[in-house]
Short mmCIF file of C-alpha atoms in Angstrom, two decimals:
data_model
loop_
_atom_site.label_atom_id
_atom_site.label_comp_id
_atom_site.label_asym_id
_atom_site.label_seq_id
_atom_site.Cartn_x
_atom_site.Cartn_y
_atom_site.Cartn_z
CA UNK X 739 0.25 0.15 0.05
CA UNK X 740 1.57 3.42 -0.90
CA UNK X 741 1.23 6.58 0.74
CA UNK X 742 -2.25 7.88 -0.98
CA UNK X 743 -3.69 4.37 -0.79
CA UNK X 744 -2.98 4.54 3.12
CA UNK X 745 -4.16 8.32 3.29
CA UNK X 746 -7.63 7.09 1.08
CA UNK X 747 -8.08 3.96 3.36
CA UNK X 748 -7.53 6.33 6.55
CA UNK X 749 -10.36 9.02 5.41
CA UNK X 750 -12.96 5.77 4.20
CA UNK X 751 -12.64 4.71 7.68
CA UNK X 752 -12.38 8.29 9.95
CA UNK X 753 -14.84 10.38 8.44
CA UNK X 754 -18.37 8.69 9.02
CA UNK X 755 -22.12 9.86 9.50
CA UNK X 756 -23.33 9.93 13.32
CA UNK X 757 -26.63 11.06 14.40
CA UNK X 758 -25.96 12.74 17.46
CA UNK X 759 -23.14 12.83 19.98
CA UNK X 760 -21.18 9.84 18.87
CA UNK X 761 -21.25 8.32 22.45
CA UNK X 762 -24.44 8.31 23.07
CA UNK X 763 -24.91 6.80 19.45
CA UNK X 764 -22.27 4.10 20.82
CA UNK X 765 -24.40 3.41 23.62
CA UNK X 766 -27.45 3.36 22.12
CA UNK X 767 -26.11 1.06 18.75
CA UNK X 768 -24.62 -1.76 21.34
CA UNK X 769 -27.83 -1.66 23.22
CA UNK X 770 -29.72 -2.23 19.94
CA UNK X 771 -27.19 -5.14 19.01
CA UNK X 772 -27.92 -6.80 22.51
CA UNK X 773 -31.77 -6.15 22.96
CA UNK X 774 -33.73 -9.16 23.38
CA UNK X 775 -36.96 -9.49 21.48
CA UNK X 776 -39.64 -8.91 24.69
CA UNK X 777 -38.89 -5.73 25.81
CA UNK X 778 -40.44 -5.77 29.35
CA UNK X 779 -38.76 -9.08 30.03
CA UNK X 780 -35.42 -7.46 30.94
CA UNK X 781 -34.33 -8.18 34.74
CA UNK X 782 -31.30 -6.11 34.31
CA UNK X 783 -29.13 -3.85 32.15
CA UNK X 784 -25.42 -3.57 32.73
CA UNK X 785 -23.49 -1.10 30.81
CA UNK X 786 -19.59 -1.48 31.15
CA UNK X 787 -17.93 1.87 29.39
CA UNK X 788 -14.54 3.34 29.22
CA UNK X 789 -14.18 6.80 30.79
CA UNK X 790 -14.81 8.87 27.81
CA UNK X 791 -17.39 7.43 26.75
CA UNK X 792 -19.53 7.62 30.47
CA UNK X 793 -18.44 11.54 30.44
CA UNK X 794 -19.13 12.27 26.95
CA UNK X 795 -22.62 10.46 26.98
CA UNK X 796 -23.52 12.01 30.72
CA UNK X 797 -25.13 15.25 29.59
CA UNK X 798 -25.56 15.44 26.06
CA UNK X 799 -29.00 15.62 23.81
CA UNK X 800 -30.23 12.18 22.04
CA UNK X 801 -31.85 12.53 19.17
CA UNK X 802 -35.80 12.01 18.93
CA UNK X 803 -36.00 11.69 22.65
CA UNK X 804 -35.98 15.19 24.01
CA UNK X 805 -33.99 13.84 26.56
CA UNK X 806 -30.41 14.11 27.96
CA UNK X 807 -27.64 11.58 29.20
CA UNK X 808 -27.18 7.88 29.33
CA UNK X 809 -30.63 6.50 30.22
CA UNK X 810 -32.53 8.17 27.48
CA UNK X 811 -29.65 6.54 24.99
CA UNK X 812 -30.35 2.99 26.32
CA UNK X 813 -33.83 3.45 25.88
CA UNK X 814 -33.13 4.69 22.51
CA UNK X 815 -31.02 1.92 21.51
CA UNK X 816 -33.89 -0.48 22.59
CA UNK X 817 -36.47 1.41 20.48
CA UNK X 818 -33.71 1.49 17.70
CA UNK X 819 -32.43 -0.66 14.92
CA UNK X 820 -28.74 -2.36 15.18
CA UNK X 821 -28.11 -1.79 11.18
CA UNK X 822 -28.72 2.19 11.41
CA UNK X 823 -25.51 1.74 13.82
CA UNK X 824 -24.02 5.19 14.85
CA UNK X 825 -27.55 6.45 13.50
CA UNK X 826 -29.25 4.54 15.85
CA UNK X 827 -31.70 6.99 17.21
CA UNK X 828 -33.48 7.64 13.34
CA UNK X 829 -36.91 7.25 13.28
CA UNK X 830 -37.58 6.18 16.55
CA UNK X 831 -40.78 7.21 18.79
CA UNK X 832 -40.08 7.58 22.16
CA UNK X 833 -41.56 5.63 24.97
CA UNK X 834 -41.69 7.18 28.21
CA UNK X 835 -43.58 3.99 29.77
CA UNK X 836 -40.33 2.10 29.05
CA UNK X 837 -38.51 4.57 30.28
CA UNK X 838 -39.82 4.17 33.50
CA UNK X 839 -39.49 0.44 33.46
CA UNK X 840 -35.76 0.77 32.74
CA UNK X 841 -34.28 2.96 34.79
CA UNK X 842 -33.68 1.13 38.02
CA UNK X 843 -32.85 -1.83 36.20
CA UNK X 844 -29.86 0.28 34.80
CA UNK X 845 -26.22 -0.57 36.20
CA UNK X 846 -23.16 1.54 34.88
CA UNK X 847 -19.44 0.67 35.04
CA UNK X 848 -16.77 2.39 34.16
CA UNK X 849 -13.55 1.18 33.24
CA UNK X 850 -9.86 2.83 32.25
CA UNK X 851 -9.96 1.57 28.54
CA UNK X 852 -10.09 2.82 24.74
CA UNK X 853 -13.17 3.15 23.39
CA UNK X 854 -15.16 0.91 25.14
CA UNK X 855 -19.48 0.07 25.30
CA UNK X 856 -20.25 -3.44 26.58
CA UNK X 857 -24.13 -4.30 27.19
CA UNK X 858 -25.19 -7.42 29.27
CA UNK X 859 -29.02 -7.70 29.47
CA UNK X 860 -30.48 -10.26 31.79
CA UNK X 861 -34.12 -11.09 30.77
CA UNK X 862 -35.40 -14.73 29.94
CA UNK X 863 -31.79 -15.70 28.93
CA UNK X 864 -28.56 -13.16 28.92
CA UNK X 865 -28.10 -11.20 26.09
CA UNK X 866 -24.22 -9.50 25.54
CA UNK X 867 -23.00 -7.54 23.09
CA UNK X 868 -19.75 -5.17 22.83
CA UNK X 869 -18.67 -2.17 20.44
CA UNK X 870 -14.38 -1.37 21.10
CA UNK X 871 -11.52 0.26 18.99
CA UNK X 872 -13.97 2.80 17.58
CA UNK X 873 -17.46 3.80 17.93
CA UNK X 874 -19.10 1.92 15.11
CA UNK X 875 -16.72 -1.01 15.92
CA UNK X 876 -14.90 -1.00 13.06
CA UNK X 877 -11.07 -0.16 13.76
CA UNK X 878 -7.80 -0.14 11.57
CA UNK X 879 -5.17 -1.93 12.62
CA UNK X 880 -2.21 -0.44 14.64
CA UNK X 881 -0.14 -1.40 11.62
CA UNK X 882 -2.17 1.21 9.77
CA UNK X 883 -2.41 4.05 12.18
CA UNK X 884 1.48 3.85 12.65
CA UNK X 885 2.32 4.56 9.27
CA UNK X 886 -0.23 7.36 8.84
CA UNK X 887 1.70 8.76 11.95
CA UNK X 888 4.64 8.11 10.12
CA UNK X 889 3.41 10.70 7.46
CA UNK X 890 4.69 14.52 6.83
CA UNK X 891 2.80 17.78 6.19
CA UNK X 892 4.39 17.73 2.90
CA UNK X 893 2.55 14.02 2.30
CA UNK X 894 -0.65 15.28 2.83
CA UNK X 895 -0.42 18.51 0.81
CA UNK X 896 0.82 16.01 -2.32
CA UNK X 897 -2.37 14.11 -2.04
CA UNK X 898 -4.88 17.47 -1.82
CA UNK X 899 -3.32 17.92 -5.44
CA UNK X 900 -4.69 15.30 -6.99
CA UNK X 901 -7.94 13.62 -4.18
CA UNK X 902 -9.36 10.65 -5.47
CA UNK X 903 -12.87 10.70 -6.71
CA UNK X 904 -14.25 8.36 -3.84
CA UNK X 905 -12.76 10.57 -1.39
CA UNK X 906 -13.82 13.89 -3.05
CA UNK X 907 -17.54 12.26 -2.46
CA UNK X 908 -17.03 11.65 1.02
CA UNK X 909 -15.16 15.47 1.30
CA UNK X 910 -18.81 16.89 -0.10
CA UNK X 911 -20.74 14.87 1.80
CA UNK X 912 -19.40 16.17 4.93
CA UNK X 913 -19.69 19.86 3.64
CA UNK X 914 -23.46 19.38 2.98
CA UNK X 915 -24.10 17.43 5.99
CA UNK X 916 -22.02 19.85 8.48
CA UNK X 917 -23.62 22.78 6.91
CA UNK X 918 -27.23 21.82 7.37
CA UNK X 919 -26.63 21.03 10.96
CA UNK X 920 -25.69 24.70 11.82
CA UNK X 921 -29.49 25.94 11.23
CA UNK X 922 -31.37 26.87 13.17
CA UNK X 923 -28.95 29.65 14.59
CA UNK X 924 -27.87 29.21 18.58
CA UNK X 925 -30.11 31.18 20.69
CA UNK X 926 -29.75 34.31 21.88
CA UNK X 927 -30.75 33.54 25.11
CA UNK X 928 -27.77 31.16 25.18
CA UNK X 929 -24.71 33.38 23.59
CA UNK X 930 -25.64 36.69 21.12
CA UNK X 931 -22.55 37.01 18.62
CA UNK X 932 -22.61 39.99 16.50
CA UNK X 933 -19.01 40.79 16.25
CA UNK X 934 -17.94 43.74 13.67
CA UNK X 935 -15.49 41.61 12.05
CA UNK X 936 -17.70 39.88 9.05
CA UNK X 937 -15.55 36.63 8.90
CA UNK X 938 -15.17 36.22 12.23
CA UNK X 939 -18.73 36.31 12.91
CA UNK X 940 -19.96 34.23 10.24
CA UNK X 941 -17.30 31.52 11.38
CA UNK X 942 -18.37 31.51 15.26
CA UNK X 943 -21.68 31.55 14.15
CA UNK X 944 -22.31 28.51 11.94
CA UNK X 945 -19.84 26.59 14.09
CA UNK X 946 -21.30 27.41 17.35
CA UNK X 947 -25.08 26.72 16.10
CA UNK X 948 -23.98 23.48 14.38
CA UNK X 949 -22.49 22.20 17.71
CA UNK X 950 -25.44 23.56 19.88
CA UNK X 951 -28.04 21.95 17.84
CA UNK X 952 -25.82 18.42 17.78
CA UNK X 953 -25.23 18.93 21.73
CA UNK X 954 -29.37 19.23 22.25
CA UNK X 955 -30.00 16.20 20.00
CA UNK X 956 -31.31 18.08 17.31
CA UNK X 957 -32.52 15.34 14.62
CA UNK X 958 -29.54 16.32 12.13
CA UNK X 959 -26.47 13.78 11.69
CA UNK X 960 -23.30 15.25 11.55
CA UNK X 961 -19.94 13.97 9.43
CA UNK X 962 -17.68 13.25 12.53
CA UNK X 963 -13.81 13.11 12.12
CA UNK X 964 -11.81 10.58 14.07
CA UNK X 965 -14.59 9.51 16.52
CA UNK X 966 -16.07 12.77 17.37
CA UNK X 967 -19.01 14.84 15.48
CA UNK X 968 -18.26 18.05 17.08
CA UNK X 969 -14.52 17.65 16.07
CA UNK X 970 -15.44 17.01 12.47
CA UNK X 971 -17.45 20.50 12.79
CA UNK X 972 -14.76 22.20 14.33
CA UNK X 973 -12.61 20.83 11.63
CA UNK X 974 -15.06 22.07 8.62
CA UNK X 975 -17.26 24.91 9.45
CA UNK X 976 -14.99 27.60 10.13
CA UNK X 977 -13.52 26.74 6.29
CA UNK X 978 -17.00 26.63 4.94
CA UNK X 979 -18.21 30.04 6.82
CA UNK X 980 -15.12 31.66 5.33
CA UNK X 981 -15.60 30.21 1.70
CA UNK X 982 -19.62 31.73 1.81
CA UNK X 983 -17.92 34.95 2.94
CA UNK X 984 -14.86 35.23 0.50
CA UNK X 985 -14.42 32.59 -2.00
CA UNK X 986 -17.66 30.49 -3.22
CA UNK X 987 -14.70 28.30 -4.53
CA UNK X 988 -15.24 24.54 -5.08
CA UNK X 989 -12.55 23.28 -5.82
CA UNK X 990 -10.06 25.01 -3.03
CA UNK X 991 -13.01 24.47 -0.66
CA UNK X 992 -12.70 20.49 -1.25
CA UNK X 993 -9.06 20.52 -0.92
CA UNK X 994 -9.06 22.86 2.09
CA UNK X 995 -11.65 20.67 3.99
CA UNK X 996 -9.79 17.38 2.96
CA UNK X 997 -6.24 18.79 4.47
CA UNK X 998 -7.95 20.01 7.70
CA UNK X 999 -9.55 15.89 8.09
CA UNK X 1000 -6.08 14.54 7.37
CA UNK X 1001 -4.57 16.93 10.15
CA UNK X 1002 -7.44 16.30 12.48
CA UNK X 1003 -7.00 12.22 12.12
CA UNK X 1004 -3.34 12.96 12.70
CA UNK X 1005 -3.31 14.98 15.81
CA UNK X 1006 -5.82 12.17 17.07
CA UNK X 1007 -3.49 9.24 16.40
CA UNK X 1008 -0.74 11.25 18.31
CA UNK X 1009 -3.21 11.17 21.27
CA UNK X 1010 -6.21 9.41 21.55
CA UNK X 1011 -9.76 9.42 20.39
CA UNK X 1012 -11.29 10.93 23.61
CA UNK X 1013 -9.07 11.80 26.46
CA UNK X 1014 -9.16 14.95 29.10
CA UNK X 1015 -8.18 16.93 26.67
CA UNK X 1016 -10.77 18.92 24.34
CA UNK X 1017 -10.36 16.83 21.21
CA UNK X 1018 -12.77 19.59 19.35
CA UNK X 1019 -10.62 22.14 20.06
CA UNK X 1020 -7.15 21.01 20.32
CA UNK X 1021 -7.59 18.10 17.37
CA UNK X 1022 -10.40 19.97 14.88
CA UNK X 1023 -8.92 23.29 15.53
CA UNK X 1024 -5.63 22.08 14.29
CA UNK X 1025 -7.28 20.89 11.34
CA UNK X 1026 -9.30 24.04 10.94
CA UNK X 1027 -6.29 26.27 11.09
CA UNK X 1028 -4.90 23.97 8.36
CA UNK X 1029 -7.51 24.11 5.92
CA UNK X 1030 -7.82 27.87 6.62
CA UNK X 1031 -4.37 28.80 6.16
CA UNK X 1032 -4.01 26.91 2.86
CA UNK X 1033 -7.45 28.66 1.62
CA UNK X 1034 -6.19 31.96 2.61
CA UNK X 1035 -2.21 31.75 1.95
CA UNK X 1036 -1.92 28.35 0.01
CA UNK X 1037 1.17 26.17 1.22
CA UNK X 1038 3.26 28.75 2.68
CA UNK X 1039 1.84 29.65 6.15
CA UNK X 1040 0.12 26.20 7.23
CA UNK X 1041 2.97 25.51 9.65
CA UNK X 1042 3.72 28.89 11.03
CA UNK X 1043 -0.37 29.03 11.93
CA UNK X 1044 -0.18 25.75 13.32
CA UNK X 1045 2.51 26.85 15.51
CA UNK X 1046 0.67 30.09 16.82
CA UNK X 1047 -2.21 27.68 17.42
CA UNK X 1048 0.06 25.39 19.55
CA UNK X 1049 1.21 28.49 21.74
CA UNK X 1050 -2.54 29.39 22.46
CA UNK X 1051 -5.53 26.59 23.57
CA UNK X 1052 -3.98 23.16 24.08
CA UNK X 1053 -4.74 22.15 27.28
CA UNK X 1054 -8.45 23.24 27.65
CA UNK X 1055 -10.04 20.32 29.29
CA UNK X 1056 -12.93 17.91 28.28
CA UNK X 1057 -15.55 17.39 31.09
CA UNK X 1058 -18.19 15.63 28.78
CA UNK X 1059 -20.47 16.28 25.72
CA UNK X 1060 -22.97 19.20 26.65
CA UNK X 1061 -24.25 22.50 25.52
CA UNK X 1062 -20.87 23.92 26.84
CA UNK X 1063 -19.39 22.56 24.28
CA UNK X 1064 -20.64 25.24 22.07
CA UNK X 1065 -18.64 28.03 24.26
CA UNK X 1066 -15.36 25.84 24.28
CA UNK X 1067 -15.85 25.52 20.36
CA UNK X 1068 -16.14 29.58 20.13
CA UNK X 1069 -12.96 29.83 22.14
CA UNK X 1070 -11.98 27.45 19.66
CA UNK X 1071 -12.71 29.56 16.81
CA UNK X 1072 -11.14 32.76 18.04
CA UNK X 1073 -7.72 30.93 18.41
CA UNK X 1074 -8.00 29.70 14.87
CA UNK X 1075 -8.46 32.84 13.49
CA UNK X 1076 -5.83 34.07 15.57
CA UNK X 1077 -3.51 31.85 14.10
CA UNK X 1078 -3.85 32.49 10.55
CA UNK X 1079 -2.34 36.15 11.32
CA UNK X 1080 0.09 35.77 14.19
CA UNK X 1081 3.77 34.32 14.46
CA UNK X 1082 4.96 32.52 17.59
CA UNK X 1083 8.74 31.30 17.76
CA UNK X 1084 9.87 28.13 18.94
CA UNK X 1085 11.29 28.97 21.71
CA UNK X 1086 7.78 29.59 23.01
CA UNK X 1087 6.65 26.93 25.57
CA UNK X 1088 5.48 23.53 24.04
CA UNK X 1089 5.48 25.24 20.83
CA UNK X 1090 7.38 22.55 18.31
CA UNK X 1091 10.33 23.27 15.87
CA UNK X 1092 7.85 22.08 12.82
CA UNK X 1093 4.20 20.80 11.91
CA UNK X 1094 4.90 16.96 13.18
CA UNK X 1095 6.59 18.28 16.87
CA UNK X 1096 3.52 20.59 17.29
CA UNK X 1097 0.91 17.83 17.38
CA UNK X 1098 3.59 15.63 19.08
CA UNK X 1099 3.89 17.94 22.01
CA UNK X 1100 0.14 18.47 22.15
CA UNK X 1101 -0.31 14.84 21.86
CA UNK X 1102 1.72 14.39 25.01
CA UNK X 1103 0.08 17.09 27.23
CA UNK X 1104 -3.22 15.18 26.36
CA UNK X 1105 -1.49 11.85 27.70
CA UNK X 1106 -0.16 13.44 30.93
CA UNK X 1107 -3.89 14.91 31.47
CA UNK X 1108 -4.89 11.51 32.88
CA UNK X 1109 -5.61 12.21 36.00
CA UNK X 1110 -7.17 15.28 35.14
CA UNK X 1111 -9.61 13.09 33.66
CA UNK X 1112 -9.96 10.69 36.56
CA UNK X 1113 -11.14 13.87 38.91
CA UNK X 1114 -13.65 15.19 36.26
CA UNK X 1115 -14.95 11.48 35.73
CA UNK X 1116 -15.72 11.71 39.72
CA UNK X 1117 -17.01 14.73 39.99
CA UNK X 1118 -19.91 13.58 37.33
CA UNK X 1119 -20.58 10.45 39.41
CA UNK X 1120 -21.06 12.58 42.53
CA UNK X 1121 -24.18 15.04 40.69
CA UNK X 1122 -27.24 14.58 41.75
#
């Protein structure tokens, strides 16, 4: 497999459609795989979740339920169809009676693991299902991921000069799907945005609205990148917004979004799919900076823009999926925009000497923040 074939394979597996937060989708999908035919025969449902899945599902909206959190994700999974996978809540009609029946039968165990969900249902017999390695359960080999991690920014730049037709199709679907999620606009009683800078204002409104809509559980899918819908939105919508104001250049937009996806995935592989560090800002932000810098300046300033971004927001914590993510994304969009017009030297903090070292340094900080994640989990467990 040559470099371009490797990149294509990675993109085909890491840019996928998901309805609602990918963690509640993971739970719902795994429940749907395990559920008995007679739902009212259930005596107990036990979930075994990795810390990140527990954290991100704890307070987030679940599509087609008008509810938030793990319980409606379980009920939605019982009502959904396994074949819908991460769109498991599509077309469900929520059942309050079933929720009341299930509520006191639900047990949750949280473990230290990569992406993981196991469902054990005790009914007339024991039903089990497991999803691990990725939110869809379809995980790439470590050899492929390590090969991708060895690529360079130049490899990604070379790739976007001649994107395969099958990838162009995925990127165009990503643009339309994520753009569609940015309506309706975020309500003014949550955040009121009206900045004098037309470009920044449009970037903020489009990206923040999409994340807010997704976090309340609106019935519209997102194209997730590297396991996260919000990361996919952050990596794409600032670029889409810029194109709407300044460009309307389909070819340049396609290349910029592809580069953003490539660098977002690269950042995730140097860290993890879910961590104590907000991946939507840190990893999706790297993607958006790469893509926007290419769109505006060409290839020349991508590395300098990434250095400036590295000097700014890395370290912002992830305390789970929720509507407050929209505010973190707003901070991320500011940082993305600032990075395009600033220059920070290598001698500053964790700024690397080049693209690769910046990504590696951010990944090291994310991995060192594991004790922070443990404290966040304990805070959530103790919420009434």
